[in-house]
Amino acid sequence: MCEKKDILILAIESSCDETAAAVVKNGREVRSNVISSQIALHTLYGGVVPEIASRKHIEKINQVIEAALGEAEVSLDEIDAVGVTYGPGLVGALLVGVAEAKAIAYAAKKPLIGVHHIEGHIAANFIEHPDLHPPFFSLVVSGGHTHLVRVKDYGKFDIIGRTRDDAAGEAFDKVARAIGLGYPGGPKIDQVSKEGNPEAVAFPRAHVAEAPYDFSFSGLKSAVLNYINGCRMKGETYSQADVAASFQKAVTDVLVEKAMHAVEEYHVEQFAIAGGVASNSALRLAMKEACEARGVKFYYPSPVYCTDNAAMIGVAAYYEYRNGTRHGWDLNAIPNLKLGER
Ligand code: KG4
Ligand code: ZN
């Protein structure tokens, strides 16, 4: 009998403040997923310091890769390809992963596959949802990106809308800092909002003229800053929980409204959210209700696969591998890489 060979991908992710490596089998089965987070370090500065991120990646990357291979109980010989995030992200941070992946792939004589970070975030949905296959729509909401994407096939995308200024996660982080919650703000706002009234403060829901699927969050961020500064000037106190909950509601309202507009216009049957902000409890609930009301199947990854990780890069690399994507030894980090570019 002819047995189909399993495909094992070693994946590396270092685009921001997580040094991560994973082994993924046949694109859907995570054999290991090791993440060394630098969050505690960057918290001291209130945000990611690129130079520190690169140095920390260099320090951690070998350990993380060894741990990923060890946990998966596979040797480099058994790996079929090495996948790595080569953009978008912080150039110095990306370079660490790309140089490492090239060195391993060259030494072990394995194919090298560069992966787009957002393609990875979207692919995170395949890990726990064996029934999910393209075509579907995705809303990618992270610290660096807010994209509404039509996933036409594995590795084939149309960007329908994007943010004109701040990314959704960036707005969460900035507002959290302003109301004294610290970094990273998203999970803290999510938590504190549970105690607050989302209708307490009427923050604006921004729309971009002539671009129904584009987002803008900088006006909302300014409105929150103006509100708290106004309170301070008048010597009044404000409720941190009410401001957090009202801000979170303003963000989720806009995200859900635009996503549902696309669902109706494009007759979408399956919708998947992705990226760090996709672990937000209010967004998950609102999207779930909105999708259910329209008979749309709704998918989201577990929190560990929403924020940066290498398993999602391994999944995306597997489908790129099957599509024939191979990169040469001249693969470089591209900080502003566009989705769908090779
Ligand atoms: O995907 P990710 O790990 O990194 C990027 O590719 O940017 O996303 C990190 C972002 C941060 O802005 C963080 O505040 C946000 O995701 N985030 C959240 C939550 N968990 C993480 N935002 C809202 N609610 C959360 N529960
Ligand atoms: Zn990310």
mmCIF file of N, CA, C and O in Angstrom, residues 39 169 172-173 176 181-194 248 276-277 279-281 307:
data_model
loop_
_atom_site.group_PDB
_atom_site.id
_atom_site.type_symbol
_atom_site.label_atom_id
_atom_site.label_comp_id
_atom_site.label_asym_id
_atom_site.label_seq_id
_atom_site.Cartn_x
_atom_site.Cartn_y
_atom_site.Cartn_z
ATOM 1 N N ILE A 39 7.146 40.481 27.022
ATOM 2 C CA ILE A 39 6.208 41.483 27.521
ATOM 3 C C ILE A 39 6.687 42.113 28.828
ATOM 4 O O ILE A 39 6.701 43.336 28.966
ATOM 5 N N GLY A 169 -5.446 47.167 18.033
ATOM 6 C CA GLY A 169 -4.672 46.814 19.232
ATOM 7 C C GLY A 169 -3.849 47.992 19.748
ATOM 8 O O GLY A 169 -3.693 48.183 20.958
ATOM 9 N N PHE A 172 -6.093 50.127 21.736
ATOM 10 C CA PHE A 172 -6.260 49.522 23.068
ATOM 11 C C PHE A 172 -5.051 49.848 23.949
ATOM 12 O O PHE A 172 -5.201 50.248 25.108
ATOM 13 N N ASP A 173 -3.850 49.684 23.384
ATOM 14 C CA ASP A 173 -2.630 49.899 24.180
ATOM 15 C C ASP A 173 -2.493 51.358 24.602
ATOM 16 O O ASP A 173 -2.121 51.659 25.737
ATOM 17 N N ALA A 176 -5.200 52.302 27.192
ATOM 18 C CA ALA A 176 -4.883 51.664 28.489
ATOM 19 C C ALA A 176 -3.812 52.466 29.227
ATOM 20 O O ALA A 176 -3.910 52.694 30.434
ATOM 21 N N LEU A 181 -3.592 51.861 32.970
ATOM 22 C CA LEU A 181 -3.628 50.399 33.067
ATOM 23 C C LEU A 181 -2.315 49.737 32.650
ATOM 24 O O LEU A 181 -2.114 48.549 32.902
ATOM 25 N N GLY A 182 -1.440 50.496 31.972
ATOM 26 C CA GLY A 182 -0.136 49.941 31.599
ATOM 27 C C GLY A 182 -0.174 49.080 30.356
ATOM 28 O O GLY A 182 -1.193 48.961 29.676
ATOM 29 N N TYR A 183 0.978 48.458 30.060
ATOM 30 C CA TYR A 183 1.183 47.688 28.827
ATOM 31 C C TYR A 183 1.233 46.195 29.136
ATOM 32 O O TYR A 183 1.785 45.827 30.172
ATOM 33 N N PRO A 184 0.717 45.315 28.304
ATOM 34 C CA PRO A 184 -0.062 45.572 27.100
ATOM 35 C C PRO A 184 -1.515 45.832 27.463
ATOM 36 O O PRO A 184 -2.097 45.147 28.298
ATOM 37 N N GLY A 185 -2.089 46.814 26.827
ATOM 38 C CA GLY A 185 -3.379 47.324 27.257
ATOM 39 C C GLY A 185 -4.588 46.470 26.941
ATOM 40 O O GLY A 185 -5.566 46.470 27.697
ATOM 41 N N GLY A 186 -4.540 45.746 25.816
ATOM 42 C CA GLY A 186 -5.718 45.005 25.374
ATOM 43 C C GLY A 186 -6.301 44.098 26.447
ATOM 44 O O GLY A 186 -7.471 44.250 26.838
ATOM 45 N N PRO A 187 -5.498 43.158 26.952
ATOM 46 C CA PRO A 187 -6.051 42.236 27.952
ATOM 47 C C PRO A 187 -6.531 42.964 29.209
ATOM 48 O O PRO A 187 -7.519 42.554 29.829
ATOM 49 N N LYS A 188 -5.867 44.063 29.571
ATOM 50 C CA LYS A 188 -6.267 44.797 30.790
ATOM 51 C C LYS A 188 -7.596 45.513 30.575
ATOM 52 O O LYS A 188 -8.469 45.500 31.448
ATOM 53 N N ILE A 189 -7.761 46.145 29.419
ATOM 54 C CA ILE A 189 -9.044 46.814 29.133
ATOM 55 C C ILE A 189 -10.165 45.771 29.096
ATOM 56 O O ILE A 189 -11.257 45.991 29.629
ATOM 57 N N ASP A 190 -9.882 44.642 28.487
ATOM 58 C CA ASP A 190 -10.856 43.549 28.406
ATOM 59 C C ASP A 190 -11.338 43.186 29.823
ATOM 60 O O ASP A 190 -12.544 43.097 30.093
ATOM 61 N N GLN A 191 -10.377 43.039 30.727
ATOM 62 C CA GLN A 191 -10.673 42.634 32.102
ATOM 63 C C GLN A 191 -11.453 43.698 32.867
ATOM 64 O O GLN A 191 -12.517 43.454 33.433
ATOM 65 N N VAL A 192 -10.899 44.928 32.852
ATOM 66 C CA VAL A 192 -11.496 46.032 33.620
ATOM 67 C C VAL A 192 -12.895 46.373 33.102
ATOM 68 O O VAL A 192 -13.786 46.751 33.866
ATOM 69 N N SER A 193 -13.103 46.214 31.790
ATOM 70 C CA SER A 193 -14.401 46.558 31.183
ATOM 71 C C SER A 193 -15.547 45.738 31.754
ATOM 72 O O SER A 193 -16.705 46.172 31.723
ATOM 73 N N LYS A 194 -15.226 44.555 32.246
ATOM 74 C CA LYS A 194 -16.277 43.686 32.800
ATOM 75 C C LYS A 194 -16.975 44.351 33.987
ATOM 76 O O LYS A 194 -18.111 44.033 34.305
ATOM 77 N N GLN A 248 -14.038 50.240 24.615
ATOM 78 C CA GLN A 248 -14.074 48.887 24.023
ATOM 79 C C GLN A 248 -15.337 48.699 23.176
ATOM 80 O O GLN A 248 -15.291 48.112 22.096
ATOM 81 N N GLY A 276 -4.177 39.439 17.877
ATOM 82 C CA GLY A 276 -4.249 39.595 19.331
ATOM 83 C C GLY A 276 -5.597 40.088 19.834
ATOM 84 O O GLY A 276 -6.126 39.570 20.832
ATOM 85 N N VAL A 277 -6.204 41.056 19.143
ATOM 86 C CA VAL A 277 -7.472 41.629 19.598
ATOM 87 C C VAL A 277 -8.631 40.625 19.423
ATOM 88 O O VAL A 277 -9.678 40.766 20.049
ATOM 89 N N SER A 279 -8.767 37.935 20.687
ATOM 90 C CA SER A 279 -9.023 37.253 21.971
ATOM 91 C C SER A 279 -9.870 38.126 22.895
ATOM 92 O O SER A 279 -10.193 37.710 24.008
ATOM 93 N N ASN A 280 -10.249 39.311 22.438
ATOM 94 C CA ASN A 280 -11.084 40.192 23.265
ATOM 95 C C ASN A 280 -12.477 39.582 23.462
ATOM 96 O O ASN A 280 -13.172 39.253 22.492
ATOM 97 N N SER A 281 -12.895 39.474 24.728
ATOM 98 C CA SER A 281 -14.143 38.749 25.011
ATOM 99 C C SER A 281 -15.370 39.460 24.449
ATOM 100 O O SER A 281 -16.286 38.823 23.944
ATOM 101 N N THR A 307 -2.660 35.778 19.765
ATOM 102 C CA THR A 307 -1.455 36.611 19.857
ATOM 103 C C THR A 307 -0.311 35.891 19.143
ATOM 104 O O THR A 307 -0.426 34.719 18.773
#
